Short mmCIF file of C-alpha atoms in Angstrom, two decimals:
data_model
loop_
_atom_site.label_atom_id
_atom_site.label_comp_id
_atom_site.label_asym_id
_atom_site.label_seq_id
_atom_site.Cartn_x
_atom_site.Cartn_y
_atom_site.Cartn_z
CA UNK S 18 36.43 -23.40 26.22
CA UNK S 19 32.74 -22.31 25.64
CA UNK S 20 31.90 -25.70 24.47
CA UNK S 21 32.38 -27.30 26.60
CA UNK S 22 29.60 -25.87 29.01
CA UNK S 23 27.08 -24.68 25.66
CA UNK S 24 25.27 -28.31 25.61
CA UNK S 25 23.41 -27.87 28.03
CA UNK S 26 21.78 -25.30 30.15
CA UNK S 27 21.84 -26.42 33.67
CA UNK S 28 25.52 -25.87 33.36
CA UNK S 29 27.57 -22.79 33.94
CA UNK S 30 30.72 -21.87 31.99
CA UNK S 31 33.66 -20.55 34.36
CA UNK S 32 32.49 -17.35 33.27
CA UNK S 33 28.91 -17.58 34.54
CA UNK S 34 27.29 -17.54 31.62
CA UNK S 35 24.57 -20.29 30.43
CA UNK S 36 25.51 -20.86 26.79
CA UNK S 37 22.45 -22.35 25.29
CA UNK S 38 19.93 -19.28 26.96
CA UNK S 39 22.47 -17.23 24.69
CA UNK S 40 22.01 -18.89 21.62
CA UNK S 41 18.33 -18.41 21.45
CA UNK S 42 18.91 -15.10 22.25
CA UNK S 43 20.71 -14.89 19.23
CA UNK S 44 18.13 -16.88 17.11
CA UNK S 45 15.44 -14.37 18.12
CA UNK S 46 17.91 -11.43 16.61
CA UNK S 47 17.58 -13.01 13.09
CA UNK S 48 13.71 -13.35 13.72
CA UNK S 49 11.13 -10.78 11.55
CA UNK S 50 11.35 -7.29 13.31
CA UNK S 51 8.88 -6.35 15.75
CA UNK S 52 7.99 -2.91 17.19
CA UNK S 53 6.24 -1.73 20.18
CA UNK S 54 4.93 1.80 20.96
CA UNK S 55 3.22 2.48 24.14
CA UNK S 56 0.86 6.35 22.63
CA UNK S 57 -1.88 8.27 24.77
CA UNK S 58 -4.71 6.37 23.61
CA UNK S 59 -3.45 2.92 23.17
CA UNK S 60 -0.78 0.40 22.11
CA UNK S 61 0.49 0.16 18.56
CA UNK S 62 2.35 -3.09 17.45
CA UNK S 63 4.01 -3.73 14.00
CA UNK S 64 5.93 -6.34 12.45
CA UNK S 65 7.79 -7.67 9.68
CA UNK S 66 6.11 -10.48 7.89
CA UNK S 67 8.35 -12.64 6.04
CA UNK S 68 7.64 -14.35 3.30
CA UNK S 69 9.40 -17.29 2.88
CA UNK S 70 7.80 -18.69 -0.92
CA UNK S 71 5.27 -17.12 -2.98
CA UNK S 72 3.67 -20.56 -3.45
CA UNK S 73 2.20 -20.53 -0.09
CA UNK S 74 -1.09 -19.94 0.77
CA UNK S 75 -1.73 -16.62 2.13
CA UNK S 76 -2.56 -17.17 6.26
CA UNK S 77 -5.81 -16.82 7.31
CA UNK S 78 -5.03 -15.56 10.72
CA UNK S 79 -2.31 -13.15 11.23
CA UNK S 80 1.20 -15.41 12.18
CA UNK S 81 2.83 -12.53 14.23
CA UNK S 82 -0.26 -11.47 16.81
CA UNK S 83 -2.06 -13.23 19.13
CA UNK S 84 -5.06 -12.07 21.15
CA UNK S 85 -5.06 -13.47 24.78
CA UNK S 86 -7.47 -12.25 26.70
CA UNK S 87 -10.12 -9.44 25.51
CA UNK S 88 -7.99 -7.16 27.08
CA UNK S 89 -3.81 -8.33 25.88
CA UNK S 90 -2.60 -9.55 22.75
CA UNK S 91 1.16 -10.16 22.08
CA UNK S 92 3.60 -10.11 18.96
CA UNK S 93 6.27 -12.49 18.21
CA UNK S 94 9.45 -13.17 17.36
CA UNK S 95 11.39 -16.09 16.87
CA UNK S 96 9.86 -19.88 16.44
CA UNK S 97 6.00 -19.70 16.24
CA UNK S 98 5.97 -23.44 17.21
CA UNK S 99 7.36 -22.34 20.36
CA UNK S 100 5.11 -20.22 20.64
CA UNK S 101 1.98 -21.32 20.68
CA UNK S 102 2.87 -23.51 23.46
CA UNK S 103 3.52 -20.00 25.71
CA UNK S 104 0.60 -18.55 24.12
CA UNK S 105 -1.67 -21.64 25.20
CA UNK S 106 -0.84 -21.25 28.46
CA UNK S 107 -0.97 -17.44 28.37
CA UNK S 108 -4.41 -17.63 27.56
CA UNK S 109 -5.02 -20.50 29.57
CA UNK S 110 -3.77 -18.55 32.83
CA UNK S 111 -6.01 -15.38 32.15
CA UNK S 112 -9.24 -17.83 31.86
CA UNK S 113 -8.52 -19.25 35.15
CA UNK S 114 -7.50 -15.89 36.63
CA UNK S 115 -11.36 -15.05 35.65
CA UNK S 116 -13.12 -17.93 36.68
CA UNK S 117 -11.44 -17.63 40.09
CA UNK S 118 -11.76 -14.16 40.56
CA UNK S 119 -14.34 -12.76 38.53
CA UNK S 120 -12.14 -10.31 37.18
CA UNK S 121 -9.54 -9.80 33.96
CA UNK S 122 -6.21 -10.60 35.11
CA UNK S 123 -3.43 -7.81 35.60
CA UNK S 124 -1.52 -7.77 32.61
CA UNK S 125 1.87 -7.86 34.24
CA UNK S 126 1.15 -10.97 36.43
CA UNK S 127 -0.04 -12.37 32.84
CA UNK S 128 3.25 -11.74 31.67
CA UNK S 129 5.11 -12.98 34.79
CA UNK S 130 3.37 -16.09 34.29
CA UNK S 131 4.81 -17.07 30.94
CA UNK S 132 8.02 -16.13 32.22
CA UNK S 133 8.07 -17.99 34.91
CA UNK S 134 7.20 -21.28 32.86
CA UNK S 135 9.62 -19.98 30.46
CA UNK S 136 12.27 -19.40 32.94
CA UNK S 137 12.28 -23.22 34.05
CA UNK S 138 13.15 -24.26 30.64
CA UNK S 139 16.43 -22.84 31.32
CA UNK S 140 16.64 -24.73 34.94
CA UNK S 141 16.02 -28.33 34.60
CA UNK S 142 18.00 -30.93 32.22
CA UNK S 143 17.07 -32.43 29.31
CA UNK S 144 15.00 -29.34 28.21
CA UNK S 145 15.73 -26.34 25.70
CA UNK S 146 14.77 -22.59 25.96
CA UNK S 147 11.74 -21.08 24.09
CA UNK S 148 13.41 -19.45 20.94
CA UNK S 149 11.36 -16.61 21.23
CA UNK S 150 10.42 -13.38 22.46
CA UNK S 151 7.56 -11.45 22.98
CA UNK S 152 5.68 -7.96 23.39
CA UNK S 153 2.61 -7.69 25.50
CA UNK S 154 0.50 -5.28 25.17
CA UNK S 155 -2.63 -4.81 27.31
CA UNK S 156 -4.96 -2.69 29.32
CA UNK S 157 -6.20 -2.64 33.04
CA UNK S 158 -7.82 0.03 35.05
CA UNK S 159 -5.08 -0.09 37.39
CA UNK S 160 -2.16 0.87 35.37
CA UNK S 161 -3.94 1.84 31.52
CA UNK S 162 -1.31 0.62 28.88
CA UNK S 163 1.15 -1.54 29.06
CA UNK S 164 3.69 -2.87 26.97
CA UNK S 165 6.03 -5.39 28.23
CA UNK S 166 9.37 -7.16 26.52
CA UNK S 167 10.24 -10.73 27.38
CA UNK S 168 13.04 -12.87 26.14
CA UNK S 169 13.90 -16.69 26.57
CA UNK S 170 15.44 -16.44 29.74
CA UNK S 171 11.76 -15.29 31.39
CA UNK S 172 13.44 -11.94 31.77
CA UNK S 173 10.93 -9.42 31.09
CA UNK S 174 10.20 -5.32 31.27
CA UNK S 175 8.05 -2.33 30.82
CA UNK S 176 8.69 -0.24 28.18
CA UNK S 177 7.42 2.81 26.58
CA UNK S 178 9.21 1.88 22.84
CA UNK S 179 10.48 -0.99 22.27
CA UNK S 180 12.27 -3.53 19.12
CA UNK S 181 12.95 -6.99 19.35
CA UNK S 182 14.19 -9.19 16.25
CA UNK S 183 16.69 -8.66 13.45
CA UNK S 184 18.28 -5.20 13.66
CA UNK S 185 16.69 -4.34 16.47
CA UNK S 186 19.54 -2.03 18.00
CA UNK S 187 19.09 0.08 15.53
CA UNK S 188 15.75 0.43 15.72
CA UNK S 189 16.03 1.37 19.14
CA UNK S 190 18.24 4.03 18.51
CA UNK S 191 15.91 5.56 16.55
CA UNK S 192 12.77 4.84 18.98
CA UNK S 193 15.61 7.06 20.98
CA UNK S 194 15.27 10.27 19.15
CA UNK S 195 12.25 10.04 17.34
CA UNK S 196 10.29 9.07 20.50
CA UNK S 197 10.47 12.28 22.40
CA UNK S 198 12.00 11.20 25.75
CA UNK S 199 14.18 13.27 27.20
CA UNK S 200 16.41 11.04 28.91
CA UNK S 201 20.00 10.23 27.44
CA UNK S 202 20.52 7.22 29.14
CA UNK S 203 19.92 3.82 27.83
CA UNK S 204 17.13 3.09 29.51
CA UNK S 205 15.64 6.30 28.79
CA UNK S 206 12.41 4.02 27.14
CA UNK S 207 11.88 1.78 30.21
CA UNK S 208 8.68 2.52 32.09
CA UNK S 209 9.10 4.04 35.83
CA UNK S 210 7.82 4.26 39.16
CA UNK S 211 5.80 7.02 37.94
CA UNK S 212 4.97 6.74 34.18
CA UNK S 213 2.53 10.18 34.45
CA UNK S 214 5.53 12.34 34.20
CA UNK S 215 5.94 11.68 30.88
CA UNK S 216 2.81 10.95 29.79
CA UNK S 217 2.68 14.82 27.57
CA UNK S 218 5.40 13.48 25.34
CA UNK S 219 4.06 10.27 24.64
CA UNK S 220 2.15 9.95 20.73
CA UNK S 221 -1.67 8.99 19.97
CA UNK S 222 -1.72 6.06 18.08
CA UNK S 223 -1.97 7.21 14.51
CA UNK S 224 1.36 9.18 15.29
CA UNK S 225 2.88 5.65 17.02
CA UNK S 226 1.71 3.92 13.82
CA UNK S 227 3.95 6.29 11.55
CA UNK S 228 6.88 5.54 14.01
CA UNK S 229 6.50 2.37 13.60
CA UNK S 230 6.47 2.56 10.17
CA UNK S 231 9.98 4.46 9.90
CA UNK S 232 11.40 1.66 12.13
CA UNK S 233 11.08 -1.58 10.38
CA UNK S 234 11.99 0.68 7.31
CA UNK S 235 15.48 1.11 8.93
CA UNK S 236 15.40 -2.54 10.21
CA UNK S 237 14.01 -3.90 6.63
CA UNK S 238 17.82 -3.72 4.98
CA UNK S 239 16.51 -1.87 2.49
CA UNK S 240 13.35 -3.26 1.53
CA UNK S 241 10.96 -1.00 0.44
CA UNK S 242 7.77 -1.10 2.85
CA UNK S 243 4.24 -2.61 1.68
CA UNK S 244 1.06 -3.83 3.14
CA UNK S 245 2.24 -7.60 2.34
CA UNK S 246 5.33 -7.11 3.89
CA UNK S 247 4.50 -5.26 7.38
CA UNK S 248 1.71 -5.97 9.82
CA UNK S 249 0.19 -3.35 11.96
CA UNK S 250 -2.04 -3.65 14.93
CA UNK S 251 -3.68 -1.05 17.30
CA UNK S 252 -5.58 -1.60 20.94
CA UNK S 253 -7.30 1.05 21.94
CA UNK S 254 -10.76 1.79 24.18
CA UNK S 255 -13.91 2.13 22.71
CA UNK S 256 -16.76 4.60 24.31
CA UNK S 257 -17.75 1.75 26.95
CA UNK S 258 -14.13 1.35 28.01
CA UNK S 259 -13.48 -2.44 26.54
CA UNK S 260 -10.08 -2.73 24.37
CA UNK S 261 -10.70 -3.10 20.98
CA UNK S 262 -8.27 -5.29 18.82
CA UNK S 263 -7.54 -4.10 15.66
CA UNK S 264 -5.03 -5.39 12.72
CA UNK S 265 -4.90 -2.51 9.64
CA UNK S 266 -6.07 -4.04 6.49
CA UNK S 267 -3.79 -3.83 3.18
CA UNK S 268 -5.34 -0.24 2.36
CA UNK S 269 -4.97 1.07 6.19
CA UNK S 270 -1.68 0.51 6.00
CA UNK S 271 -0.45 1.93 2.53
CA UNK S 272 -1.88 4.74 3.81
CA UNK S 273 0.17 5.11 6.94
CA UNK S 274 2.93 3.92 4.54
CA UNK S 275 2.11 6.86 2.19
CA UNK S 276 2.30 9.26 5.13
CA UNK S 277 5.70 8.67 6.47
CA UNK S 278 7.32 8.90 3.03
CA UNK S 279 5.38 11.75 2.26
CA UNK S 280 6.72 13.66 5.76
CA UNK S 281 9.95 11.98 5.16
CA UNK S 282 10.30 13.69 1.57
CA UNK S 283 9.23 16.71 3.49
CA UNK S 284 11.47 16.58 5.76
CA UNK S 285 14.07 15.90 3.03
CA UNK S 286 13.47 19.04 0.99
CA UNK S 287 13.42 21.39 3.87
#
């Protein structure tokens, strides 16, 4: 019956389900891993770099994240060709926002932006859906830190911790109990109308680094962790209050790699 109604997706199956906004759902959960971590002092991202041929010439530029604005920068997962399109007119939205009002742009009318254009990919015929999904992370003096989730159907939300990509459910579950919230529902990492009360529990960024470290080992399959094979990336405020954008180099981050096994062989022998 389903395909009937999965070739296009201005259609609805009898069900009520739009078939082709599924399927790149499903694409993006065999994309490279990626982590978010809202901490005290910033936003940590991290993701898994894949490798597809040693013959290739090592990227210049990292291929997973994407400064905006000076003050957002996403991750992805899923199709970086469709990506760049989103990210084009991500950026291209916060320039205006600042010509026009002499100000940086809120970062969660940033991210309703791309999900709105997103969102009509999924509404008019002869089109396809973005097959990927994104984290935002960004700063504004209204709100601090942010991290927001989006996926191809221009769905998005705030989160606190957050996986998208392959294996992501179980990173999630253990975002769940190593994150420190003390919620036991499944939304217990979704941000709130008031974000303060839990702002003790949240981590500093070299802790949310670690974290993020343990997850994509669970969501690796097995692959031992290494500075080619992960990509970690910080925002936090310098002295004058501007975000500062920072991707760990190779040594950075076999040292944050060195850390978690070394507390997880702790944590082992006790």
């Amino acid at each position: 019956m389903a395909r009937r109604y999965d070739s296009s997706t201005t259609t609805f199956s009898p069900e009520g389900r739009l078939h082709q906004v599924e399927y790149a759902i499903e694409a993006i959960n065999n994309a490279g891993t990626s982590v978010g971590i809202l901490a005290k002092d910033g936003v940590v991202m991290a993701s898994e770099k894949k490798v597809t041929s040693g013959l290739l010439a090592p990227a210049r530029t990292s291929e997973k994240t994407y400064k905006l604005c000076p003050h957002a920068t996403c991750t992805v997962a899923g199709l970086t060709a469709d990506a760049n399109i989103l990210i084009d007119q991500a950026r291209l939205r916060a320039g205006r926002y600042a010509y026009q009002y002499q100000e940086p742009i809120p970062i969660e009318n940033l991210v309703e932006h791309v999900c709105n254009y997103k969102q009509a990919y999924t509404q008019y015929g002869g089109l396809r859906p973005f097959g990927v999904a994104f984290l935002f992370a960004g700063y504004d003096i209204h709100h601090g830190f942010q991290l927001y989730q989006s996926d191809p159907s221009g769905n998005y939300s705030g989160w606190k911790a957050t996986v998208i990509g392959a294996n992501n459910q179980a990173g999630k579950s253990l975002l769940k109990t190593e994150y420190g919230s003390s919620s036991s529902s499944g939304d217990e990492m979704k941000t709130d109308e008031n974000p303060a009360k839990d702002e003790t529990e949240m981590p500093t960024t070299v802790e949310a680094l670690r974290l993020a470290v343990k997850v994509l080992n669970k969501t690796m399959d097995g692959a031992a962790a290494s500075p080619d094979k992960l990509e970690l990336f910080a925002m936090t405020l310098d002295e004058d209050g501007n975000c500062v954008h920072k991707i760990l180099n190779a040594k950075e981050v076999e040292a944050v790699i060195a850390e978690v096994e070394s507390e997880t062989a702790t944590a082992g022998d006790s």
